């Protein structure tokens, strides 16, 4: 070693290094590739979970967006509707409208006789049909005595059969219908008296125990009221708290304690907030049970820590030079914050707030305690009326014995997901539009 | 942005203020019946509530699904518009609950028995129908069973396969999916099916007189070695799991069997099929009555309670051919039905 010239030894050592590097190169590449492979695998696994979730929800739920209607010839028989000729609303609202439908179906299938077969025949049409007829007659009493072909909602089991039949699947084997019913249905199909239409009922009506009449409107309205209440309380409080903590609060043990507690509060299970809501808002302040107002208050408590944390990090992201410049040209601390820091931090705060509401929109656990997991038909008119919420509706339908609720459950999940996607997209858009980089 | 932020703060403070000023007024009047309680009675109570809401001039009552115990607790919290008017229950009210009620001023309660619910053990239609006795059910599911050698002692449940219990049962592993202990269905199943089988052993039956708590712990404790799986409160989920696994048996209410009769079949218990007729005439052994309780002090103050009761006990709802029977509620026998109608008409007080 020592006899060689320095340049020679340098050359040798570099050759050696090169050799050693080359020898280990294959292993290094393999390690590199393995690492990338595992990363890619992790992404693929999560993507496939998401894809599986979407495929299963959509394949179960898309059929709920259409609904089968059935055409029945109805004779508004004066003997049934107003035997004494009276057209007073009190009389017309108490008429046995199911007679009209029974007679209509009977005239279409005159061969059906006997109590049990007739009962089955009447079940082709939804229970809601009699209320449709009642509303029609009360709105235009002149219809009494005339004949009309009307389209009614079909019963949920007929709906299931017709959907499978139209797709060409084995409908008869899958349905829980007797041979007689399937015979009538085939006859109706041949006469063009069965039809699938877009399911407007699903979007415009409240809950019902008859799947064909059940909709998400009341629940969506309840969710809307809750989120309005939640945001109008949590956002201003959260922003005010974060500005104070970040810009004005003295650094001492008490403030540290508050900060630690806010972070802890963000991790508290949501059912605990429900218990708190029951104790404070319902039992102590005696606000009404099942009201979106109480739901909104509970969700506000729940989202408050999330908003405070997001807002504080948005404020920290504003460079100190902005504050210093404002103070330097004579702005008061409040002016510096309100005129300069707050506008720059606002996109970040809004993003945090939207993500907070998106979480609040999907909560059911706290609502159980305050009575919002309930069967409620009428849509709430104010935040004080009893109401359920979208995730609650999903939970209740998932637990219903009637099979047709399964597809409606999946459809309601799709609607909820659509809302969440819109909210998250808004958050992304706000961030990219207003965010400033320094 | 700044102005907008300030404006939004002002608006939200105004909104908060208006809410807090209106809430006092809202609490003083309620024009809607409030119903709480059992998730088993929920599907029936909601059907009546909906019919009542559509067919009358009153608003549709709100029906909460809180479970029997939770519902009765809310019901007994006191009198006033803040408390529910009616509590649904899948078991009879306990005397301790009546006392709690009385201590908070709820002294007059009307009991309405609405019908029966069968509890079924079902499996997939892809497998054969099982024919079990309550004794088999007890031996398959109890935590401790009598020693098979005939001695009057208990051993940890040794049975792994159905055929271990009785040679003519299938040679497959015992695997039963059922509701968790918080469920009323579980309580009723344990009391009717398990205890029913447990009583077959004379020496255990004799314990009931001397040492009732020991008797109960023998008969009511379900095994925890994985043969019995708690599948949650959602009965639809159990039905789906049965479809996927034709070796498993599930425990749920008759209405779910009725709605899913194309994919699952009920096992025969003590030689009786779980059919509508068999449950109605009492031949099928695992069935229980369902109730609701009405706060008499609210009748007359909350509009529509009497009319709701009338709708519930009417022939077209609770009758033998009524719409509740279509939903899987087993109607009361004629004499019991007449007694219930009479009690409701006169708002007769509960007497335990």
Coordinates of C-alpha atoms in Angstrom, one line a residue, chain B residues 21-285:
Chain B
X21 CA -86.5 33.5 23.0
X22 CA -88.9 31.2 21.1
X23 CA -88.0 27.9 22.9
X24 CA -89.9 28.8 26.0
X25 CA -93.1 29.3 24.1
X26 CA -92.6 26.1 22.1
X27 CA -92.3 24.0 25.2
X28 CA -95.6 25.1 26.6
X29 CA -97.6 23.5 23.8
X30 CA -97.2 20.2 22.0
X31 CA -99.8 19.2 19.4
X32 CA -98.2 15.9 18.5
X33 CA -98.2 12.7 20.4
X34 CA -94.8 11.6 21.5
X35 CA -94.1 7.8 21.7
X36 CA -90.9 6.1 22.8
X37 CA -89.8 2.6 23.5
X38 CA -89.1 -0.9 22.2
X39 CA -87.5 -1.4 18.8
X40 CA -89.7 -4.6 18.5
X41 CA -92.9 -2.7 18.8
X42 CA -91.5 0.2 16.6
X43 CA -92.5 -1.4 13.3
X44 CA -96.1 -1.8 14.5
X45 CA -96.5 1.5 16.3
X46 CA -95.1 3.4 13.3
X47 CA -97.6 1.8 11.0
X48 CA -100.5 2.8 13.2
X49 CA -99.0 6.3 13.7
X50 CA -98.7 6.8 9.9
X51 CA -102.3 5.6 9.3
X52 CA -103.5 7.8 12.1
X53 CA -101.6 10.8 10.8
X54 CA -102.9 10.4 7.2
X55 CA -106.5 9.5 8.1
X56 CA -107.2 12.0 10.9
X57 CA -106.9 15.7 11.4
X58 CA -104.1 15.2 13.9
X59 CA -100.4 15.3 13.2
X60 CA -98.5 12.1 12.9
X61 CA -97.1 11.0 16.3
X62 CA -93.3 10.8 16.6
X63 CA -92.2 7.3 17.4
X64 CA -88.7 6.9 18.9
X65 CA -86.9 3.6 19.0
X66 CA -85.1 3.6 22.4
X67 CA -85.6 0.1 23.6
X68 CA -88.1 -1.0 26.2
X69 CA -86.1 -0.1 29.3
X70 CA -85.0 3.2 28.0
X71 CA -88.5 4.1 26.8
X72 CA -90.1 3.3 30.2
X73 CA -87.4 5.3 31.9
X74 CA -88.3 8.4 29.8
X75 CA -92.0 7.7 30.3
X76 CA -91.7 7.6 34.0
X77 CA -89.6 10.7 34.3
X78 CA -92.7 12.8 35.1
X79 CA -95.8 14.5 33.8
X80 CA -95.7 17.4 31.4
X81 CA -95.2 18.1 27.7
X82 CA -91.5 17.5 28.0
X83 CA -92.1 13.8 28.7
X84 CA -93.5 11.1 26.3
X85 CA -97.2 10.2 26.3
X86 CA -96.8 6.6 25.4
X87 CA -94.1 3.9 26.0
X88 CA -93.9 0.8 23.8
X89 CA -92.5 -2.3 25.5
X90 CA -91.7 -5.8 24.4
X91 CA -92.2 -7.0 28.0
X92 CA -94.6 -6.2 30.7
X93 CA -93.8 -3.2 32.9
X94 CA -91.9 -4.2 36.1
X95 CA -93.2 -3.3 39.5
X96 CA -90.0 -1.4 40.2
X97 CA -90.8 0.7 37.1
X98 CA -94.3 1.3 38.3
X99 CA -92.9 2.6 41.6
X100 CA -90.4 4.9 39.8
X101 CA -93.3 6.2 37.7
X102 CA -95.5 6.8 40.8
X103 CA -92.7 8.6 42.7
X104 CA -92.4 11.1 39.9
X105 CA -96.1 11.7 39.7
X106 CA -97.1 9.3 36.9
X107 CA -99.6 7.4 38.9
X108 CA -102.3 6.5 36.4
X109 CA -101.1 4.2 33.6
X110 CA -103.2 2.4 31.0
X111 CA -101.8 -0.9 29.8
X112 CA -102.6 -2.0 26.2
X113 CA -101.5 -5.5 25.1
X114 CA -101.3 -5.3 21.4
X115 CA -100.5 -8.9 20.3
X116 CA -97.8 -11.5 20.2
X117 CA -94.5 -11.8 18.6
X118 CA -92.9 -15.1 17.8
X119 CA -89.1 -15.6 18.2
X120 CA -87.8 -17.9 15.6
X121 CA -84.6 -19.9 15.0
X122 CA -84.0 -19.9 11.3
X123 CA -81.5 -21.1 8.8
X124 CA -80.9 -20.7 5.1
X125 CA -83.4 -22.5 2.8
X126 CA -80.3 -24.0 1.1
X127 CA -80.0 -26.3 4.2
X128 CA -82.6 -28.7 5.6
X129 CA -85.2 -27.5 8.1
X130 CA -84.2 -28.3 11.7
X131 CA -86.5 -29.8 14.2
X132 CA -85.5 -28.9 17.7
X133 CA -86.9 -29.2 21.2
X134 CA -86.4 -26.5 23.8
X135 CA -84.2 -29.0 25.6
X136 CA -81.9 -29.1 22.5
X137 CA -81.8 -25.3 22.5
X138 CA -80.8 -25.2 26.1
X139 CA -78.1 -27.8 25.7
X140 CA -76.7 -26.2 22.6
X141 CA -76.6 -22.6 24.0
X142 CA -76.2 -22.7 27.8
X143 CA -72.9 -21.9 29.3
X144 CA -73.1 -24.8 31.7
X145 CA -75.1 -27.9 31.2
X146 CA -76.0 -31.0 33.3
X147 CA -73.4 -33.6 33.2
X148 CA -74.3 -36.1 30.4
X149 CA -73.5 -39.0 32.7
X150 CA -76.7 -38.3 34.6
X151 CA -75.1 -36.9 37.8
X152 CA -76.8 -33.8 39.2
X153 CA -73.9 -31.5 38.6
X154 CA -73.0 -29.0 36.0
X155 CA -70.1 -29.0 33.5
X156 CA -68.9 -26.5 31.0
X157 CA -70.9 -27.0 27.8
X158 CA -69.1 -29.8 25.9
X159 CA -71.4 -29.9 22.8
X160 CA -69.6 -28.8 19.6
X161 CA -71.9 -30.3 17.0
X162 CA -75.7 -30.6 16.9
X163 CA -75.3 -34.3 16.6
X164 CA -73.5 -34.4 19.9
X165 CA -76.8 -33.4 21.5
X166 CA -79.0 -35.8 19.7
X167 CA -77.9 -38.3 17.1
X168 CA -80.6 -37.4 14.6
X169 CA -79.6 -33.8 14.4
X170 CA -77.2 -32.7 11.6
X171 CA -73.5 -33.4 11.9
X172 CA -72.5 -29.8 11.7
X173 CA -71.0 -27.3 14.2
X174 CA -73.3 -25.4 16.5
X175 CA -73.3 -21.8 15.3
X176 CA -76.1 -19.5 16.4
X177 CA -76.3 -15.8 15.6
X178 CA -78.4 -13.8 18.0
X179 CA -79.1 -10.4 19.5
X180 CA -77.0 -8.8 22.3
X181 CA -78.1 -8.8 25.9
X182 CA -79.5 -5.3 25.7
X183 CA -82.2 -6.6 23.4
X184 CA -85.7 -7.4 24.4
X185 CA -85.7 -10.3 21.9
X186 CA -82.8 -11.8 23.7
X187 CA -84.5 -11.6 27.1
X188 CA -87.6 -13.2 25.7
X189 CA -85.6 -15.9 23.9
X190 CA -83.7 -16.7 27.1
X191 CA -86.8 -16.9 29.2
X192 CA -89.0 -18.9 26.8
X193 CA -86.7 -21.2 24.9
X194 CA -83.7 -21.6 27.2
X195 CA -85.6 -21.8 30.4
X196 CA -88.2 -23.9 28.7
X197 CA -85.6 -26.5 28.0
X198 CA -83.8 -26.1 31.3
X199 CA -87.0 -27.0 33.2
X200 CA -86.8 -30.4 31.6
X201 CA -84.2 -31.4 34.1
X202 CA -86.1 -32.2 37.3
X203 CA -83.3 -31.3 39.7
X204 CA -82.8 -27.9 38.1
X205 CA -86.5 -27.3 38.2
X206 CA -86.5 -28.1 41.9
X207 CA -83.8 -25.4 42.4
X208 CA -86.4 -22.8 41.5
X209 CA -88.1 -23.0 44.8
X210 CA -84.9 -23.1 47.0
X211 CA -82.4 -21.0 45.2
X212 CA -84.1 -19.0 42.5
X213 CA -81.0 -16.9 41.6
X214 CA -79.0 -20.0 41.0
X215 CA -81.8 -21.5 38.9
X216 CA -81.9 -18.3 36.8
X217 CA -78.1 -18.2 36.3
X218 CA -78.1 -21.8 35.1
X219 CA -81.1 -21.4 32.8
X220 CA -80.4 -17.8 31.5
X221 CA -76.6 -17.8 30.9
X222 CA -75.6 -18.2 27.3
X223 CA -72.3 -19.8 26.4
X224 CA -69.4 -17.5 25.6
X225 CA -67.0 -19.9 23.7
X226 CA -67.9 -18.6 20.3
X227 CA -70.7 -21.0 19.4
X228 CA -73.2 -18.3 20.1
X229 CA -72.3 -15.1 18.2
X230 CA -73.8 -11.8 19.1
X231 CA -74.8 -10.3 15.8
X232 CA -76.1 -6.9 16.8
X233 CA -79.6 -5.5 17.0
X234 CA -80.0 -5.4 13.2
X235 CA -82.1 -8.5 12.2
X236 CA -81.6 -7.8 8.5
X237 CA -77.9 -8.4 9.0
X238 CA -78.6 -11.8 10.7
X239 CA -80.7 -12.7 7.7
X240 CA -77.9 -11.8 5.3
X241 CA -75.4 -13.7 7.3
X242 CA -77.6 -16.8 7.2
X243 CA -77.8 -16.6 3.4
X244 CA -74.0 -16.5 3.3
X245 CA -73.5 -19.4 5.7
X246 CA -76.0 -22.2 5.5
X247 CA -74.6 -24.0 8.5
X248 CA -75.6 -21.1 10.8
X249 CA -78.8 -20.6 12.7
X250 CA -80.2 -17.1 13.5
X251 CA -82.5 -15.8 16.3
X252 CA -84.9 -13.0 15.4
X253 CA -88.5 -11.9 15.4
X254 CA -91.3 -13.5 13.3
X255 CA -91.9 -10.4 11.2
X256 CA -88.4 -10.8 9.7
X257 CA -89.0 -14.5 8.9
X258 CA -92.3 -13.5 7.3
X259 CA -90.6 -10.9 5.1
X260 CA -87.7 -13.1 4.1
X261 CA -89.5 -16.5 3.8
X262 CA -87.9 -17.0 0.3
X263 CA -84.4 -17.1 1.8
X264 CA -84.7 -18.4 5.3
X265 CA -86.8 -21.0 7.0
X266 CA -87.8 -21.2 10.7
X267 CA -86.9 -24.3 12.6
X268 CA -89.5 -26.4 14.2
X269 CA -89.6 -26.1 18.0
X270 CA -91.1 -28.9 20.0
X271 CA -92.6 -30.2 16.8
X272 CA -94.3 -26.9 15.8
X273 CA -93.5 -24.8 12.8
X274 CA -93.2 -21.1 13.4
X275 CA -96.2 -20.1 11.4
X276 CA -98.7 -17.3 11.9
X277 CA -101.4 -19.8 13.0
X278 CA -99.2 -21.8 15.4
X279 CA -98.0 -18.6 17.1
X280 CA -101.5 -17.2 17.3
X281 CA -103.0 -20.3 18.9
X282 CA -100.0 -20.7 21.3
X283 CA -98.8 -24.0 20.0
X284 CA -95.4 -22.6 19.1
X285 CA -93.7 -22.2 22.4

